[in-house]
Amino acid sequence: MKDIARRAGVSESAVSFALNDRPGVSDITRDRVRRVAEQLGWRPNTAARALSGEGAATVGLVVARPATTLGVDSFFLQLISGIQEVLATRQLGLLFQMVEDVEAECAVYRRWWAEHRVDGILVVDPRTDDPRPALLDELGLPGVVIGGLPDQHPHLSQVRADDTGAMAAVVGRLYELGHRRIVHIAGLSSLAHTDRRIRSLHAEAERRALAEVRSVTTDYSDTEGAAVTRRVLASDTPPTALIYDNDVMAAAGATVTSGLGLTVPGDVSIVSWEDSVLCRMVHPWLTALSRDTIAFGRLAAQELTALLDGGPARAVQVPLPRLIERESTARAAS
């Protein structure tokens, strides 16, 4: 500030008024100070601004998953790309951290709040019994839940995905193709979207009188996806169709199926919940639910910036994913 004041020929207090857009200086002085600041490469000190109550110009994202499974998950890379598109236009930073579990995630929130590190939080992987909404309320941190909580929450915005409708659409199409034995190889059992998918599968099975339909939970990894595939296909009444909760497990499942001497889709049809390049790199190409994940992240970031601007919390529903049928699904063998 001394350097700017000396070069602009004004007092340090005038520099402070000009750079913080406060009254007390003329428009001509304000413009001169800002031009000098730009020439000197000045940028606001976000830590100092946070301590003075002006905000950290940063939002936080914590992911409570093992690095081994997150590293091969295309969903999060696309989600973060969409988030960053919006944050960049607002000159907001993204503070990202990985932890082992939700308890550690809550500890990170408390630390960030105490250190004034973030202005708001993006919450991923909502749980069926989730302690994070109450904690964010207690801390007074604005937040957006990506995926949707089991219930509405008055102080958090939610960007909700229709997992129930998506599962109903997949089961309905497999039923049309003659499949009556269907296994859903799901993700983590504690996640709210896993619970919604399992409930929807059971509801569709009951509605269509399908007795041999079930879900098996995993950690989302290719290793567990392959192991569960091998186990269910070796059963006395193996499924004729498999629904996987991500592209990595679906690709691993297709490889295991072929290794057992079975054909896809001749003996077993395969559907991936997430579409990606991987679904078009294996043989046969995988049928998949396709959604614009980048737009999903973009919408979540927009909802958070709206909260930071003083807007009300609200719930927004994203469009239903579209089932793209490729080579891995066909009519069930008679």
Coordinates of C-alpha atoms in Angstrom, one line a residue:
M1 CA 0.0 0.0 0.0
K2 CA 2.9 2.4 0.7
D3 CA 4.3 1.7 -2.8
I4 CA 1.0 2.3 -4.5
A5 CA 0.3 5.5 -2.4
R6 CA 3.8 6.8 -3.3
R7 CA 3.5 6.1 -7.0
A8 CA -0.1 7.4 -7.2
G9 CA 0.6 10.5 -5.1
V10 CA -2.1 9.8 -2.6
S11 CA -2.3 8.8 1.1
E12 CA -2.4 5.2 2.2
S13 CA -5.9 5.6 3.5
A14 CA -7.0 6.7 0.0
V15 CA -5.4 3.5 -1.4
S16 CA -7.4 1.4 1.1
F17 CA -10.6 3.1 0.2
A18 CA -10.0 2.7 -3.5
L19 CA -8.9 -0.9 -3.5
N20 CA -11.8 -2.0 -1.2
D21 CA -14.3 0.0 -3.2
R22 CA -15.3 2.2 -0.3
P23 CA -16.5 5.8 -0.3
G24 CA -14.0 8.5 0.6
V25 CA -12.2 9.1 -2.6
S26 CA -13.2 10.4 -6.0
D27 CA -13.7 8.3 -9.1
I28 CA -10.6 9.8 -10.7
T29 CA -8.4 8.9 -7.6
R30 CA -10.0 5.4 -7.5
D31 CA -9.1 4.7 -11.1
R32 CA -5.6 6.0 -10.7
V33 CA -5.0 3.9 -7.6
R34 CA -6.3 0.8 -9.4
R35 CA -4.1 1.4 -12.5
V36 CA -1.0 1.7 -10.3
A37 CA -2.0 -1.4 -8.3
E38 CA -2.4 -3.3 -11.6
Q39 CA 1.1 -2.1 -12.8
L40 CA 2.6 -3.3 -9.6
G41 CA 0.9 -6.7 -9.7
W42 CA -1.0 -6.2 -6.5
R43 CA -3.6 -8.8 -5.4
P44 CA -5.7 -8.8 -2.3
N45 CA -4.5 -10.9 0.6
T46 CA -7.3 -13.5 1.1
A47 CA -6.1 -14.5 4.5
A48 CA -6.2 -10.9 5.8
R49 CA -9.6 -10.3 4.2
A50 CA -11.0 -13.5 5.8
L51 CA -9.8 -12.4 9.2
S52 CA -11.5 -9.0 8.7
G53 CA -14.8 -10.7 7.8
E54 CA -14.6 -10.1 4.1
G55 CA -14.5 -13.7 3.1
A56 CA -11.8 -16.2 2.0
A57 CA -12.8 -16.2 -1.7
T58 CA -12.5 -20.0 -1.5
V59 CA -15.0 -22.9 -1.3
G60 CA -14.2 -26.3 0.1
L61 CA -14.7 -29.9 -1.2
V62 CA -13.8 -32.9 0.9
V63 CA -14.1 -36.5 -0.5
A64 CA -14.2 -39.4 2.0
R65 CA -13.1 -42.2 -0.2
P66 CA -10.0 -44.3 -0.6
A67 CA -7.6 -42.8 -3.1
T68 CA -7.3 -46.2 -4.9
T69 CA -11.0 -46.1 -5.9
L70 CA -11.3 -42.3 -6.5
G71 CA -8.3 -42.3 -8.8
V72 CA -10.1 -44.4 -11.4
D73 CA -13.5 -42.8 -11.1
S74 CA -14.3 -40.6 -14.1
F75 CA -17.3 -39.1 -12.4
F76 CA -15.4 -37.0 -9.9
L77 CA -13.0 -35.6 -12.5
Q78 CA -15.9 -34.4 -14.7
L79 CA -17.8 -33.1 -11.6
I80 CA -14.8 -31.0 -10.5
S81 CA -14.3 -29.7 -14.1
G82 CA -17.9 -28.3 -14.0
I83 CA -17.4 -26.8 -10.6
Q84 CA -14.2 -25.1 -11.6
E85 CA -15.8 -23.6 -14.7
V86 CA -18.2 -21.6 -12.4
L87 CA -15.7 -20.8 -9.7
A88 CA -13.2 -19.4 -12.2
T89 CA -15.6 -16.9 -13.5
R90 CA -16.2 -15.6 -9.9
Q91 CA -12.4 -15.8 -9.1
L92 CA -13.1 -18.2 -6.3
G93 CA -10.6 -20.9 -5.4
L94 CA -11.4 -24.6 -4.7
L95 CA -9.8 -26.1 -1.6
F96 CA -9.8 -29.9 -2.1
Q97 CA -9.0 -32.6 0.5
M98 CA -9.3 -36.4 0.7
V99 CA -10.0 -38.2 3.9
E100 CA -10.7 -41.7 5.1
D101 CA -14.2 -41.3 6.5
V102 CA -17.0 -38.9 7.3
E103 CA -15.7 -38.3 10.9
A104 CA -12.5 -37.1 9.4
E105 CA -14.4 -35.0 6.9
C106 CA -16.3 -33.3 9.8
A107 CA -13.0 -32.6 11.5
V108 CA -11.8 -30.8 8.3
Y109 CA -14.9 -28.6 8.3
R110 CA -14.3 -27.6 11.9
R111 CA -10.7 -26.7 11.1
W112 CA -11.5 -24.8 8.0
W113 CA -14.2 -22.8 9.9
A114 CA -11.9 -22.0 12.8
E115 CA -9.2 -20.8 10.3
H116 CA -11.6 -18.9 8.1
R117 CA -10.3 -20.9 5.2
V118 CA -13.6 -21.2 3.2
D119 CA -16.8 -19.3 2.5
G120 CA -18.9 -22.4 1.7
I121 CA -18.8 -26.1 1.3
L122 CA -19.7 -28.5 -1.6
V123 CA -20.8 -31.8 0.0
V124 CA -20.6 -35.0 -2.0
D125 CA -21.7 -38.6 -1.3
P126 CA -24.6 -37.9 1.0
R127 CA -25.2 -40.6 3.5
T128 CA -28.4 -42.3 4.7
D129 CA -27.5 -41.2 8.3
D130 CA -25.5 -38.0 7.6
P131 CA -24.0 -35.9 10.4
R132 CA -22.7 -33.2 8.0
P133 CA -25.8 -31.1 7.5
A134 CA -26.2 -30.5 11.3
L135 CA -22.6 -29.6 11.6
L136 CA -22.7 -27.1 8.7
D137 CA -25.7 -25.5 10.4
E138 CA -23.9 -25.3 13.7
L139 CA -20.8 -23.7 12.0
G140 CA -22.9 -21.4 9.9
L141 CA -21.2 -22.5 6.7
P142 CA -23.3 -22.3 3.5
G143 CA -23.4 -25.6 1.7
V144 CA -24.7 -27.5 -1.4
V145 CA -25.3 -31.2 -1.2
I146 CA -24.5 -32.9 -4.5
G147 CA -26.7 -35.9 -5.1
G148 CA -29.4 -35.1 -2.5
L149 CA -30.1 -36.0 1.1
P150 CA -32.8 -38.6 2.1
D151 CA -34.8 -35.6 3.4
Q152 CA -35.2 -31.9 2.7
H153 CA -32.9 -29.6 4.7
P154 CA -33.9 -26.0 5.3
H155 CA -30.4 -24.5 5.4
L156 CA -28.6 -26.4 2.6
S157 CA -29.2 -26.3 -1.1
Q158 CA -29.4 -29.7 -2.8
V159 CA -28.7 -30.7 -6.4
R160 CA -30.7 -33.9 -6.6
A161 CA -30.2 -36.8 -9.0
D162 CA -33.2 -39.1 -9.8
D163 CA -31.6 -42.4 -8.9
T164 CA -35.1 -44.0 -8.4
G165 CA -36.3 -43.1 -11.8
A166 CA -33.0 -44.1 -13.5
M167 CA -33.1 -47.6 -11.9
A168 CA -36.7 -48.0 -12.9
A169 CA -35.8 -47.2 -16.5
V170 CA -32.9 -49.7 -16.6
V171 CA -35.0 -52.5 -15.0
G172 CA -37.9 -51.7 -17.3
R173 CA -35.7 -52.0 -20.4
L174 CA -34.1 -55.2 -19.2
Y175 CA -37.5 -56.6 -18.5
E176 CA -38.6 -55.8 -22.1
L177 CA -35.6 -57.7 -23.3
G178 CA -36.8 -60.8 -21.4
H179 CA -34.4 -60.6 -18.4
R180 CA -35.9 -62.0 -15.2
R181 CA -32.7 -62.7 -13.2
I182 CA -31.0 -59.4 -12.5
V183 CA -28.1 -58.5 -10.1
H184 CA -27.3 -55.0 -9.2
I185 CA -23.6 -54.7 -8.3
A186 CA -23.8 -51.5 -6.2
G187 CA -21.4 -49.1 -4.6
L188 CA -21.0 -48.2 -0.9
S189 CA -23.9 -49.3 1.3
S190 CA -23.8 -46.1 3.4
L191 CA -24.4 -43.8 0.5
A192 CA -27.9 -42.3 0.1
H193 CA -27.9 -42.8 -3.7
T194 CA -27.0 -46.5 -3.3
D195 CA -29.9 -46.9 -0.9
R196 CA -32.3 -45.2 -3.4
R197 CA -31.1 -47.4 -6.2
I198 CA -31.5 -50.6 -4.2
R199 CA -35.0 -49.5 -3.0
S200 CA -36.0 -48.8 -6.6
L201 CA -34.7 -52.1 -7.8
H202 CA -36.7 -53.9 -5.1
A203 CA -39.8 -51.9 -5.9
E204 CA -39.5 -52.7 -9.6
A205 CA -38.9 -56.4 -8.9
E206 CA -42.0 -56.5 -6.7
R207 CA -44.1 -54.7 -9.2
R208 CA -43.1 -57.1 -12.0
A209 CA -43.1 -60.2 -9.8
L210 CA -39.4 -60.9 -10.3
A211 CA -38.2 -63.2 -7.6
E212 CA -34.5 -63.5 -8.6
V213 CA -33.4 -59.8 -8.4
R214 CA -31.0 -58.5 -5.8
S215 CA -28.2 -56.0 -5.0
V216 CA -24.7 -56.6 -3.8
T217 CA -22.7 -53.7 -2.3
T218 CA -19.0 -53.0 -3.0
D219 CA -16.4 -50.3 -2.6
Y220 CA -16.7 -49.2 -6.2
S221 CA -13.3 -50.7 -7.1
D222 CA -12.6 -52.9 -10.2
T223 CA -11.2 -55.5 -7.8
E224 CA -14.5 -55.9 -5.8
G225 CA -16.6 -55.5 -9.0
A226 CA -14.7 -58.4 -10.6
A227 CA -14.9 -60.6 -7.4
V228 CA -18.7 -60.1 -7.0
T229 CA -19.2 -60.8 -10.7
R230 CA -17.3 -64.1 -10.5
R231 CA -19.3 -65.1 -7.4
V232 CA -22.8 -64.3 -8.8
L233 CA -22.1 -65.9 -12.1
A234 CA -21.0 -69.1 -10.4
S235 CA -24.2 -69.5 -8.5
D236 CA -26.8 -72.2 -9.2
T237 CA -29.1 -69.7 -10.8
P238 CA -26.8 -67.1 -12.4
P239 CA -28.2 -63.7 -13.5
T240 CA -28.9 -63.0 -17.2
A241 CA -28.3 -59.3 -16.6
L242 CA -25.9 -57.2 -14.4
I243 CA -26.2 -53.6 -13.5
Y244 CA -23.0 -51.9 -12.2
D245 CA -22.9 -48.7 -10.3
N246 CA -19.9 -47.3 -12.2
D247 CA -18.0 -47.8 -15.4
V248 CA -14.9 -49.3 -13.8
M249 CA -16.8 -52.2 -12.2
A250 CA -18.8 -52.7 -15.4
A251 CA -15.6 -53.0 -17.5
A252 CA -14.0 -55.4 -15.0
G253 CA -17.3 -57.4 -14.9
A254 CA -17.3 -57.8 -18.7
T255 CA -13.7 -59.1 -18.6
V256 CA -14.5 -61.6 -15.9
T257 CA -17.6 -62.8 -17.7
S258 CA -15.5 -63.5 -20.9
G259 CA -12.9 -65.2 -18.7
L260 CA -15.5 -67.6 -17.4
G261 CA -16.3 -68.7 -21.0
L262 CA -19.6 -66.7 -21.2
T263 CA -20.5 -64.2 -23.8
V264 CA -21.7 -60.6 -23.5
P265 CA -24.5 -60.2 -24.3
G266 CA -25.3 -63.7 -25.4
D267 CA -25.2 -65.2 -21.9
V268 CA -25.2 -62.0 -19.8
S269 CA -26.2 -58.5 -20.6
I270 CA -24.3 -55.7 -18.8
V271 CA -25.3 -52.1 -18.0
S272 CA -23.0 -49.4 -16.5
W273 CA -24.6 -46.7 -14.4
E274 CA -22.0 -44.1 -15.5
D275 CA -21.1 -43.6 -19.2
S276 CA -17.5 -42.7 -20.1
V277 CA -14.8 -43.3 -22.7
L278 CA -14.0 -46.6 -20.8
C279 CA -17.4 -47.9 -21.9
R280 CA -16.3 -47.6 -25.5
M281 CA -12.8 -49.0 -25.0
V282 CA -13.9 -52.5 -24.0
H283 CA -15.4 -55.2 -26.1
P284 CA -18.3 -55.3 -26.5
W285 CA -19.1 -51.6 -26.0
L286 CA -21.1 -51.1 -22.8
T287 CA -24.7 -50.0 -22.5
A288 CA -24.7 -47.1 -20.1
L289 CA -26.7 -44.4 -18.4
S290 CA -25.5 -41.1 -19.7
R291 CA -25.7 -37.8 -17.9
D292 CA -23.9 -34.5 -18.3
T293 CA -21.7 -34.7 -15.2
I294 CA -19.8 -31.5 -16.1
A295 CA -23.2 -29.7 -16.1
F296 CA -24.0 -31.4 -12.8
G297 CA -20.9 -29.8 -11.2
R298 CA -21.6 -26.5 -12.9
L299 CA -25.1 -26.4 -11.4
A300 CA -23.8 -27.3 -7.9
A301 CA -21.3 -24.5 -8.0
Q302 CA -23.9 -22.0 -9.2
E303 CA -26.2 -23.0 -6.4
L304 CA -23.3 -22.4 -3.9
T305 CA -22.4 -19.0 -5.3
A306 CA -26.1 -18.1 -5.1
L307 CA -26.0 -18.9 -1.4
L308 CA -22.9 -16.9 -0.9
D309 CA -24.7 -13.9 -2.6
G310 CA -27.4 -14.2 0.0
G311 CA -29.9 -16.3 -1.9
P312 CA -32.2 -18.8 -0.2
A313 CA -31.5 -22.5 0.1
R314 CA -33.3 -24.7 -2.4
A315 CA -33.5 -28.1 -4.0
V316 CA -32.9 -28.5 -7.7
Q317 CA -33.5 -31.7 -9.7
V318 CA -31.2 -32.6 -12.5
P319 CA -32.5 -34.3 -15.7
L320 CA -33.0 -38.1 -15.7
P321 CA -30.0 -39.9 -17.2
R322 CA -30.5 -41.3 -20.7
L323 CA -29.9 -45.0 -21.4
I324 CA -27.6 -45.5 -24.3
E325 CA -27.9 -49.0 -25.6
R326 CA -24.8 -50.5 -27.1
E327 CA -23.5 -54.0 -27.8
S328 CA -23.5 -55.3 -24.2
T329 CA -27.3 -55.7 -23.9
A330 CA -29.6 -58.0 -25.9
R331 CA -32.6 -60.2 -25.5
A332 CA -32.2 -62.8 -22.7
A333 CA -31.4 -66.3 -24.0
S334 CA -34.5 -68.5 -23.8

